[in-house]
PDB file of C-alpha atoms and ligand atoms in Angstrom:
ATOM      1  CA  UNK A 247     -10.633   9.295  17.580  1.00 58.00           C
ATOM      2  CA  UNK A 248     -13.739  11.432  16.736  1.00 75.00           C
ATOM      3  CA  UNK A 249     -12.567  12.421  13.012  1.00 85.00           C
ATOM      4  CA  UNK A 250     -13.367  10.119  10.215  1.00 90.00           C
ATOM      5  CA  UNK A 251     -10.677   7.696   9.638  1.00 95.00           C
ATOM      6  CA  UNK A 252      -9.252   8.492   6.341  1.00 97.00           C
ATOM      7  CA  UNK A 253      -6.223   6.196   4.380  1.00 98.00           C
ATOM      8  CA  UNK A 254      -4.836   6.572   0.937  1.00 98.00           C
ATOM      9  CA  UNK A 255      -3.725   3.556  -0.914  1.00 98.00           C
ATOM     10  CA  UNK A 256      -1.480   3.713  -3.979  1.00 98.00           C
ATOM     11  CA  UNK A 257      -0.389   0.374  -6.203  1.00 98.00           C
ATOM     12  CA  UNK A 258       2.929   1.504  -8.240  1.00 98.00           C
ATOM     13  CA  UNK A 259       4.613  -0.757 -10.729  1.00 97.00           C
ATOM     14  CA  UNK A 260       6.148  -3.892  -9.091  1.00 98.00           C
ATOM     15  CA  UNK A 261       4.570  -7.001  -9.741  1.00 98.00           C
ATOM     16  CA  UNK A 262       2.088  -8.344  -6.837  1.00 98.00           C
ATOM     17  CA  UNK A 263      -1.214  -6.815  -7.843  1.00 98.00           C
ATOM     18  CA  UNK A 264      -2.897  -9.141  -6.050  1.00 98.00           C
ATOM     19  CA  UNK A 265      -1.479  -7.650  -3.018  1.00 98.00           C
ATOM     20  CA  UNK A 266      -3.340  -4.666  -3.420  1.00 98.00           C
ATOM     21  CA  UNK A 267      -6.105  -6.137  -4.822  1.00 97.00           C
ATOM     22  CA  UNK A 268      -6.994  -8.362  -1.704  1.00 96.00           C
ATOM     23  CA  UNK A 269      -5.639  -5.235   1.167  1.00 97.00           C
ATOM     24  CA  UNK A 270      -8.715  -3.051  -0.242  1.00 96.00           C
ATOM     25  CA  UNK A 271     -10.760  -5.957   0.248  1.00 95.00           C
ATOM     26  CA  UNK A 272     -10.397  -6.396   3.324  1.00 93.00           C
ATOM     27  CA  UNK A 273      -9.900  -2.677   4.382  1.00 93.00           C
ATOM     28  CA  UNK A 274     -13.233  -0.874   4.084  1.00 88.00           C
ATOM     29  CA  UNK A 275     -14.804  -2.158   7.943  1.00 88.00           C
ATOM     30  CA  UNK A 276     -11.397   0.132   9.587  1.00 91.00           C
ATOM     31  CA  UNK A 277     -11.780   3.452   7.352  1.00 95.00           C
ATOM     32  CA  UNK A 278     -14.252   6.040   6.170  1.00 96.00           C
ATOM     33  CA  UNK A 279     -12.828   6.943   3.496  1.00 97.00           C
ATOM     34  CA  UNK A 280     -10.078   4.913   1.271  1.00 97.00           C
ATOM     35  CA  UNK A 281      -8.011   7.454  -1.053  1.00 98.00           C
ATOM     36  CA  UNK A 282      -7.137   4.732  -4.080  1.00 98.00           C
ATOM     37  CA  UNK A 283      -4.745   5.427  -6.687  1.00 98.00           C
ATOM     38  CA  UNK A 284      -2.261   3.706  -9.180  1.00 97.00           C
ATOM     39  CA  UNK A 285       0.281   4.898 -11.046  1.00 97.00           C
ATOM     40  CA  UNK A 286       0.125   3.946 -15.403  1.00 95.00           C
ATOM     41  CA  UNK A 287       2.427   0.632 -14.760  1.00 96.00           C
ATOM     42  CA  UNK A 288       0.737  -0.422 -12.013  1.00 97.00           C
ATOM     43  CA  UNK A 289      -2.496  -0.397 -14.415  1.00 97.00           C
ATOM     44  CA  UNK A 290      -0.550  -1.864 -17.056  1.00 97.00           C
ATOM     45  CA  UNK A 291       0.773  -5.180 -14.507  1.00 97.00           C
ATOM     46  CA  UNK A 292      -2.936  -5.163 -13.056  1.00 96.00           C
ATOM     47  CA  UNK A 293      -4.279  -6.220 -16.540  1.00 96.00           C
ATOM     48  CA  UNK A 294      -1.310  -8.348 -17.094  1.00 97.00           C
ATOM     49  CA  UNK A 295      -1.534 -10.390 -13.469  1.00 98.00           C
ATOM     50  CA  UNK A 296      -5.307  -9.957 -13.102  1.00 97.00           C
ATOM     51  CA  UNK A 297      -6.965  -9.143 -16.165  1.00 96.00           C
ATOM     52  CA  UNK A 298      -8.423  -6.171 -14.156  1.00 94.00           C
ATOM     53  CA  UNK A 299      -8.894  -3.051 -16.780  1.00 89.00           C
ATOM     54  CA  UNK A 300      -9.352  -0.462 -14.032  1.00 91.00           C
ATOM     55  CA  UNK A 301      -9.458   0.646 -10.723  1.00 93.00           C
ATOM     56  CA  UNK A 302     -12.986   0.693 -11.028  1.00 93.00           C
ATOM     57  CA  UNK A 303     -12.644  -3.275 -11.304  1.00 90.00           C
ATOM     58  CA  UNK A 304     -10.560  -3.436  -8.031  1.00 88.00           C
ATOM     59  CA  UNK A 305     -12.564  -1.873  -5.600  1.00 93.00           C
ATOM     60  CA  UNK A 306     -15.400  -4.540  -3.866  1.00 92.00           C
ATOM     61  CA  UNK A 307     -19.068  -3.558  -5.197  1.00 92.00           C
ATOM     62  CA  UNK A 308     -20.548  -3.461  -2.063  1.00 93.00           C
ATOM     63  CA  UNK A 309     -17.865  -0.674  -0.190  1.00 94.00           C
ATOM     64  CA  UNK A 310     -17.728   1.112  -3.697  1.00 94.00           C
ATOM     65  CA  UNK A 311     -19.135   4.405  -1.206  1.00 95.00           C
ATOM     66  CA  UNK A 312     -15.902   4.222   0.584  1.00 96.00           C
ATOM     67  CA  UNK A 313     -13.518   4.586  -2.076  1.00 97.00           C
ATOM     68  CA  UNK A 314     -12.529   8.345  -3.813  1.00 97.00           C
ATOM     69  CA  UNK A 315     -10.393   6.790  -6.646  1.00 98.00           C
ATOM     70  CA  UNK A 316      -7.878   9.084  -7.618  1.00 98.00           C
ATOM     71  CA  UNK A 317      -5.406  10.173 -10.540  1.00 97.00           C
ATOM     72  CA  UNK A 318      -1.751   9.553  -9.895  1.00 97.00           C
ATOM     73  CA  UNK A 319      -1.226  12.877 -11.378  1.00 97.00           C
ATOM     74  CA  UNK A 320      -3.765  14.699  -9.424  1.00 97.00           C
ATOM     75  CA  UNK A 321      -1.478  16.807  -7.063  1.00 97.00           C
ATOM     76  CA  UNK A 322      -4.788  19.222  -5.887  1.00 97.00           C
ATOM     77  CA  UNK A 323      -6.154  15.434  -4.783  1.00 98.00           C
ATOM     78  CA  UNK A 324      -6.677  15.865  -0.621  1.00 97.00           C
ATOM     79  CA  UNK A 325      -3.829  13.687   0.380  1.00 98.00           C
ATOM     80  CA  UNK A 326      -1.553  15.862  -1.956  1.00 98.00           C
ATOM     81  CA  UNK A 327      -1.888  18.360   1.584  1.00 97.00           C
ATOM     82  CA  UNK A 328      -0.675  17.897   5.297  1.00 97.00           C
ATOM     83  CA  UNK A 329      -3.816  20.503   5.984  1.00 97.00           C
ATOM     84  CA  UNK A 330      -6.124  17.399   5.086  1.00 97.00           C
ATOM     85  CA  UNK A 331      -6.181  15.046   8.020  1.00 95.00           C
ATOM     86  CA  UNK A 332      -5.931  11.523   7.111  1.00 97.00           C
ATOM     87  CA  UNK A 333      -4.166   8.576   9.095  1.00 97.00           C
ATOM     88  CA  UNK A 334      -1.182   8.052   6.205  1.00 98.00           C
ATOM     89  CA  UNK A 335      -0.471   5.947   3.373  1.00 98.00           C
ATOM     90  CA  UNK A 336       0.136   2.537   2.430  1.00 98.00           C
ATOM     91  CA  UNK A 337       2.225   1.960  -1.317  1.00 98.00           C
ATOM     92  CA  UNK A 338       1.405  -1.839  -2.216  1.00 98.00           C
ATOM     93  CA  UNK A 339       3.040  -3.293  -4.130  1.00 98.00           C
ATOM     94  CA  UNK A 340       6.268  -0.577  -3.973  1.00 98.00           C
ATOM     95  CA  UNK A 341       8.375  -0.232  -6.738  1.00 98.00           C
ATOM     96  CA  UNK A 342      12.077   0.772  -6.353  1.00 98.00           C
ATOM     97  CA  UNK A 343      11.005   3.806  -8.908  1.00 98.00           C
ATOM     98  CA  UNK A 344       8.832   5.047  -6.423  1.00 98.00           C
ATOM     99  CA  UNK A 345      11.190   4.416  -3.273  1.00 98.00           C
ATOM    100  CA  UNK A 346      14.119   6.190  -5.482  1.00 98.00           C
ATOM    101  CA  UNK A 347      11.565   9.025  -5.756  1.00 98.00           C
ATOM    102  CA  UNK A 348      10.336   8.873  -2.463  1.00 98.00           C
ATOM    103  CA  UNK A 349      13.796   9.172  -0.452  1.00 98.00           C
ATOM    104  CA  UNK A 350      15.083  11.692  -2.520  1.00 98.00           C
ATOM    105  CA  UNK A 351      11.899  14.184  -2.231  1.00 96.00           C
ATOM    106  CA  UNK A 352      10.960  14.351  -5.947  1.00 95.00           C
ATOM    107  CA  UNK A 353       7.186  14.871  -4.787  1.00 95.00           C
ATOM    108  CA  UNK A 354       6.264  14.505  -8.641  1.00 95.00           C
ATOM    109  CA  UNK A 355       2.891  12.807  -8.616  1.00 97.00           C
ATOM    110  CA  UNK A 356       0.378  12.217  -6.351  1.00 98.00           C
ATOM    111  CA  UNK A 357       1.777   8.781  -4.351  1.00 98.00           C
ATOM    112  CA  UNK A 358       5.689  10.377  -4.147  1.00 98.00           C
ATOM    113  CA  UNK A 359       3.798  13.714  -2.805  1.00 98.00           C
ATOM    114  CA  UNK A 360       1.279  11.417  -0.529  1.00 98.00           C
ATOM    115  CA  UNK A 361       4.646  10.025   0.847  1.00 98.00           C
ATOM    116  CA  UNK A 362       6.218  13.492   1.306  1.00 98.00           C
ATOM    117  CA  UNK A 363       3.265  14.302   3.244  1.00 98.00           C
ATOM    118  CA  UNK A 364       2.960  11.578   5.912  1.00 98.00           C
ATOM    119  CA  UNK A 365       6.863  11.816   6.531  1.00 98.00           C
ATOM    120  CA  UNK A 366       6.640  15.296   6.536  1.00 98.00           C
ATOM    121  CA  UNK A 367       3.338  14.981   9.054  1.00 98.00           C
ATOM    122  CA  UNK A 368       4.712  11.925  10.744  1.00 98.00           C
ATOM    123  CA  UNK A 369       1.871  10.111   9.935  1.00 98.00           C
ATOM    124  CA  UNK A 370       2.273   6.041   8.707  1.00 98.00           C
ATOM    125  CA  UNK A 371       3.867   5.559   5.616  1.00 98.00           C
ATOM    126  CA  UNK A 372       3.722   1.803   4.981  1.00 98.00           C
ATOM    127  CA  UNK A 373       5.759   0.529   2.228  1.00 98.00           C
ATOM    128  CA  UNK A 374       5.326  -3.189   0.424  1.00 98.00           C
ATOM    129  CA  UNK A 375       8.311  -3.141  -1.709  1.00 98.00           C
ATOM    130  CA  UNK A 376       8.897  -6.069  -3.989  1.00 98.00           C
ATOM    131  CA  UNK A 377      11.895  -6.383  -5.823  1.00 98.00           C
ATOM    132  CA  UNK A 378      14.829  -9.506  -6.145  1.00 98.00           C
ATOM    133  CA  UNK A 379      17.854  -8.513  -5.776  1.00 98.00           C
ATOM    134  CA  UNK A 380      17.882  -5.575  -4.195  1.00 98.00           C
ATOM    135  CA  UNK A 381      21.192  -2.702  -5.058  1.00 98.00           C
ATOM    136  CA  UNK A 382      23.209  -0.991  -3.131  1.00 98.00           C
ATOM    137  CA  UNK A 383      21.024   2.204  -4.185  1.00 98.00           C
ATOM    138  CA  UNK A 384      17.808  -0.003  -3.706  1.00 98.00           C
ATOM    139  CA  UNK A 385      19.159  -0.400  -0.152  1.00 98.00           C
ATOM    140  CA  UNK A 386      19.780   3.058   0.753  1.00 98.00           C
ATOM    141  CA  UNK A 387      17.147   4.460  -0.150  1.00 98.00           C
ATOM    142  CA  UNK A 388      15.223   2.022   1.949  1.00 98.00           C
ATOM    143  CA  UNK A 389      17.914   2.621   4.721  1.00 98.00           C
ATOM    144  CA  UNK A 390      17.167   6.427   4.243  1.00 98.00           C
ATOM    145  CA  UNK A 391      13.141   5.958   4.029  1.00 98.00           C
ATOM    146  CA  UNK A 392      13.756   3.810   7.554  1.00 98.00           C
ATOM    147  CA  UNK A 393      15.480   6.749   9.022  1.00 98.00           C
ATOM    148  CA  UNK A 394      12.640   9.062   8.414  1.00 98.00           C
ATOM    149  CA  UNK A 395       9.746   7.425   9.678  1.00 98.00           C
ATOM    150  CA  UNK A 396       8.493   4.966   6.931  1.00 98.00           C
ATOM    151  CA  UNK A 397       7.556   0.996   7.466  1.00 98.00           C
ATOM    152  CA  UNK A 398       9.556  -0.987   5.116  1.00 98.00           C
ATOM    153  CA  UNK A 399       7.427  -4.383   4.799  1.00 98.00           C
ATOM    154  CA  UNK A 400       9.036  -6.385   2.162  1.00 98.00           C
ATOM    155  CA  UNK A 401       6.365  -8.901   0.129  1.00 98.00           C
ATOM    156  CA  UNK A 402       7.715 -11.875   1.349  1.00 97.00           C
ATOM    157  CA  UNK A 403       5.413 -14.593   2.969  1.00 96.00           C
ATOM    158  CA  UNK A 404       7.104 -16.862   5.385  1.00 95.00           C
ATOM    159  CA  UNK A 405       6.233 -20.624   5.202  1.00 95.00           C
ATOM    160  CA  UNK A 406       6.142 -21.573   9.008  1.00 92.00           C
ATOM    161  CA  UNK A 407       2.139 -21.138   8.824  1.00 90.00           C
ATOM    162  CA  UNK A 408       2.604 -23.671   6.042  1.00 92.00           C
ATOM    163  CA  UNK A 409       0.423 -21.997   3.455  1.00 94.00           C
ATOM    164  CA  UNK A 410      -1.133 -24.344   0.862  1.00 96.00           C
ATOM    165  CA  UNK A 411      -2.306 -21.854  -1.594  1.00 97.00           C
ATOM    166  CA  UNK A 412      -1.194 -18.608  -3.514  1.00 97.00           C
ATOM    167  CA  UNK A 413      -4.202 -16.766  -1.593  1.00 97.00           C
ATOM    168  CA  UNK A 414      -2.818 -17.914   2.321  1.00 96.00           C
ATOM    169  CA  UNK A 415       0.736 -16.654   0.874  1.00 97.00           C
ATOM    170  CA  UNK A 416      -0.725 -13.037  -0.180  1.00 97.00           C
ATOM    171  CA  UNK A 417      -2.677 -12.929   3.049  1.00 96.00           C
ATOM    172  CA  UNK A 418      -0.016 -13.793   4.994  1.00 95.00           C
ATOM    173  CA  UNK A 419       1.865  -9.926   3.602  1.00 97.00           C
ATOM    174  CA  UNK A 420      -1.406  -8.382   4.059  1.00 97.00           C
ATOM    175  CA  UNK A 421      -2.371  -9.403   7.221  1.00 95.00           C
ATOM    176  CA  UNK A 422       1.009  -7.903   8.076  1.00 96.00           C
ATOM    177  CA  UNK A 423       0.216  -4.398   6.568  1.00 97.00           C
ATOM    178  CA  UNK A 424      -2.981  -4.840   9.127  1.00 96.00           C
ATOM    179  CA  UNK A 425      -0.986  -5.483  11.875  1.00 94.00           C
ATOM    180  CA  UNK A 426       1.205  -2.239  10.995  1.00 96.00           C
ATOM    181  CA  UNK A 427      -1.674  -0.165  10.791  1.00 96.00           C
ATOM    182  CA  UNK A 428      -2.719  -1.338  14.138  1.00 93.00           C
ATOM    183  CA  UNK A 429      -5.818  -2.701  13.224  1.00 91.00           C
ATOM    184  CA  UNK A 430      -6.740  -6.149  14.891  1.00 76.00           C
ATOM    185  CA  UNK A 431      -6.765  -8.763  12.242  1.00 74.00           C
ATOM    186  CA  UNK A 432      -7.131 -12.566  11.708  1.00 76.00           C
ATOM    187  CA  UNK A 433      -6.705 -13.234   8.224  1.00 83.00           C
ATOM    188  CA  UNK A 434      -3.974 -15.627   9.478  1.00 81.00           C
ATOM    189  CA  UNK A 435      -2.771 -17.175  12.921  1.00 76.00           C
ATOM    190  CA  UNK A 436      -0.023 -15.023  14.243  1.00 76.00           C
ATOM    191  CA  UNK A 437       3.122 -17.559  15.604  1.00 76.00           C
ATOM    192  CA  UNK A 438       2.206 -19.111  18.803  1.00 75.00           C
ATOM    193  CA  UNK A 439      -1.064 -18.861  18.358  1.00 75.00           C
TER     194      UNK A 439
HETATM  195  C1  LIG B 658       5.627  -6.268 -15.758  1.00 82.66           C
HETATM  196  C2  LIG B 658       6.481  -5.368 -14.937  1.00 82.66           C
HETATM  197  C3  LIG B 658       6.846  -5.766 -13.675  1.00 82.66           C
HETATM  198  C4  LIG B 658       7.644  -4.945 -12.871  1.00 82.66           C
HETATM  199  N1  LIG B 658       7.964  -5.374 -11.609  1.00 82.66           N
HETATM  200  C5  LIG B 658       8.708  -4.573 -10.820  1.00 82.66           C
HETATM  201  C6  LIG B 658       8.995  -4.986  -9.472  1.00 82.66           C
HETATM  202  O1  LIG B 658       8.581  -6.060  -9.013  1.00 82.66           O
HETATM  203  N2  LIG B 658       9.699  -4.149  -8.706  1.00 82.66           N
HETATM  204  C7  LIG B 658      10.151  -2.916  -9.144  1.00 82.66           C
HETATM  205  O2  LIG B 658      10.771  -2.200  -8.365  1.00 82.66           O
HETATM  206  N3  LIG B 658       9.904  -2.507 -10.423  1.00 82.66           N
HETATM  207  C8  LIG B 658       9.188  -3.300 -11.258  1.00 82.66           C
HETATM  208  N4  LIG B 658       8.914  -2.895 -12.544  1.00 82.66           N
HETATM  209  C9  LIG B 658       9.463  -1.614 -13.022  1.00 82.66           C
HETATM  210  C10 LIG B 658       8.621  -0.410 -12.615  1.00 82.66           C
HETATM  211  O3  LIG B 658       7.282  -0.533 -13.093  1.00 82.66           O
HETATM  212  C11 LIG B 658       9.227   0.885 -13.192  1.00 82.66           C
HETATM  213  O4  LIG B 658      10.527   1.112 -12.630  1.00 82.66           O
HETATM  214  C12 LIG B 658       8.385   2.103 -12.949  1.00 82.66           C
HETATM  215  O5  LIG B 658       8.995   3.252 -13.526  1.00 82.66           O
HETATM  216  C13 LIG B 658       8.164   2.376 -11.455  1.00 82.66           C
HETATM  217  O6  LIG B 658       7.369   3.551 -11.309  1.00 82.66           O
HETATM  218  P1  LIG B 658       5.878   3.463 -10.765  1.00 82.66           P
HETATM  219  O7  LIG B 658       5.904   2.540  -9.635  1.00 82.66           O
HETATM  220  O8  LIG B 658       5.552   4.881 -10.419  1.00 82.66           O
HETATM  221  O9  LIG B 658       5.002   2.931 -11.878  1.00 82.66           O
HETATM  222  C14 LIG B 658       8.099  -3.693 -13.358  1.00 82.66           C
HETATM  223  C15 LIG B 658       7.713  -3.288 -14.635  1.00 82.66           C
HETATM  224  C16 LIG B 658       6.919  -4.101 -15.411  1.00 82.66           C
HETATM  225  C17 LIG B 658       6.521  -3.629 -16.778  1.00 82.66           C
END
């Protein structure tokens, strides 16, 4: 590939900041650019589950170059376009707000239009949905998002790694959105390895 590789990341309102929080830690070595954004609830649980105040606080000092952090209602923002070239999207955590919005094309802020986009484009559209127990319109909507294109990757560690800690748990889901994005990662041992 001889473009720069571009991905935007958006954290929407479920709980599992920390999900986010470690994926654009270890993301910056893979991309050029990381489009970051987060929708008002997914501030609101950040300060709540990390006592982060803003996205500024998220991003890792030393990649801070990398990052164009972005409004969630900024639809002129360069992901908001198929003309822009970038590799897709990755919602972490996923609400069922923004999967409700997604499958039924209400491109109303910047993450449901990113989403449009990359199904539209059939570029990745990786979705880490968290949510317990899921409805029957919870399900659809995934089924639907499935149909079109999109990665449905719940956040649910497994336990056959036997993880001792909170952090092995979260790396265990994000290690997974690596491996969907075809990047070669380690963060854990893969089964049978
Ligand atoms: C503390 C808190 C935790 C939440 N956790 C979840 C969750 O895990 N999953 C979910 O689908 N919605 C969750 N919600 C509800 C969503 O934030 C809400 O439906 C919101 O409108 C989703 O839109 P957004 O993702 O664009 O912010 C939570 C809300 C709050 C205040």
């Amino acid at each position: 590939m001889d473009r720069p590789r571009r991905l935007m990341v958006a954290i929407s309102g479920a709980s599992g900041a920390v999900y986010a929080h470690r994926f654009v830690q270890v993301l910056p070595d893979s991309f050029d650019t990381i489009y970051l954004t987060a929708s008002d609830n997914a501030l609101g649980i950040m300060r709540d589950e990390l006592g982060l105040d803003s996205l500024v606080d998220f991003v890792p000092k030393e990649s801070m170059s990398k990052f164009t952090l972005l409004s969630s209602t900024d639809l002129s923002a360069p992901p908001a376009s198929g003309s822009h070239d970038y590799d897709g999207l990755v919602v972490i955590p996923c609400s069922m707000g923004v999967i409700g919005r997604i499958a039924s094309g209400v491109s109303n802020d910047l993450v449901t239009r990113a989403a449009d986009v990359c199904l539209k484009e059939r570029r990745k559209l990786i979705l880490v949905v968290r949510e317990a127990p899921l409805s029957l319109i919870h399900l659809r909507n995934l089924t639907s998002l499935a149909e079109a294109g999109a990665t449905i990757l719940p956040a649910a560690p497994a336990f056959y790694g036997k993880p001792e800690t909170v952090a092995e748990m979260v790396d265990f889901v994000v290690n997974r959105v690596l491996q969907a994005l075809g990047l070669d990662t380690r963060l854990v041992r893969g089964w049978g390895e």
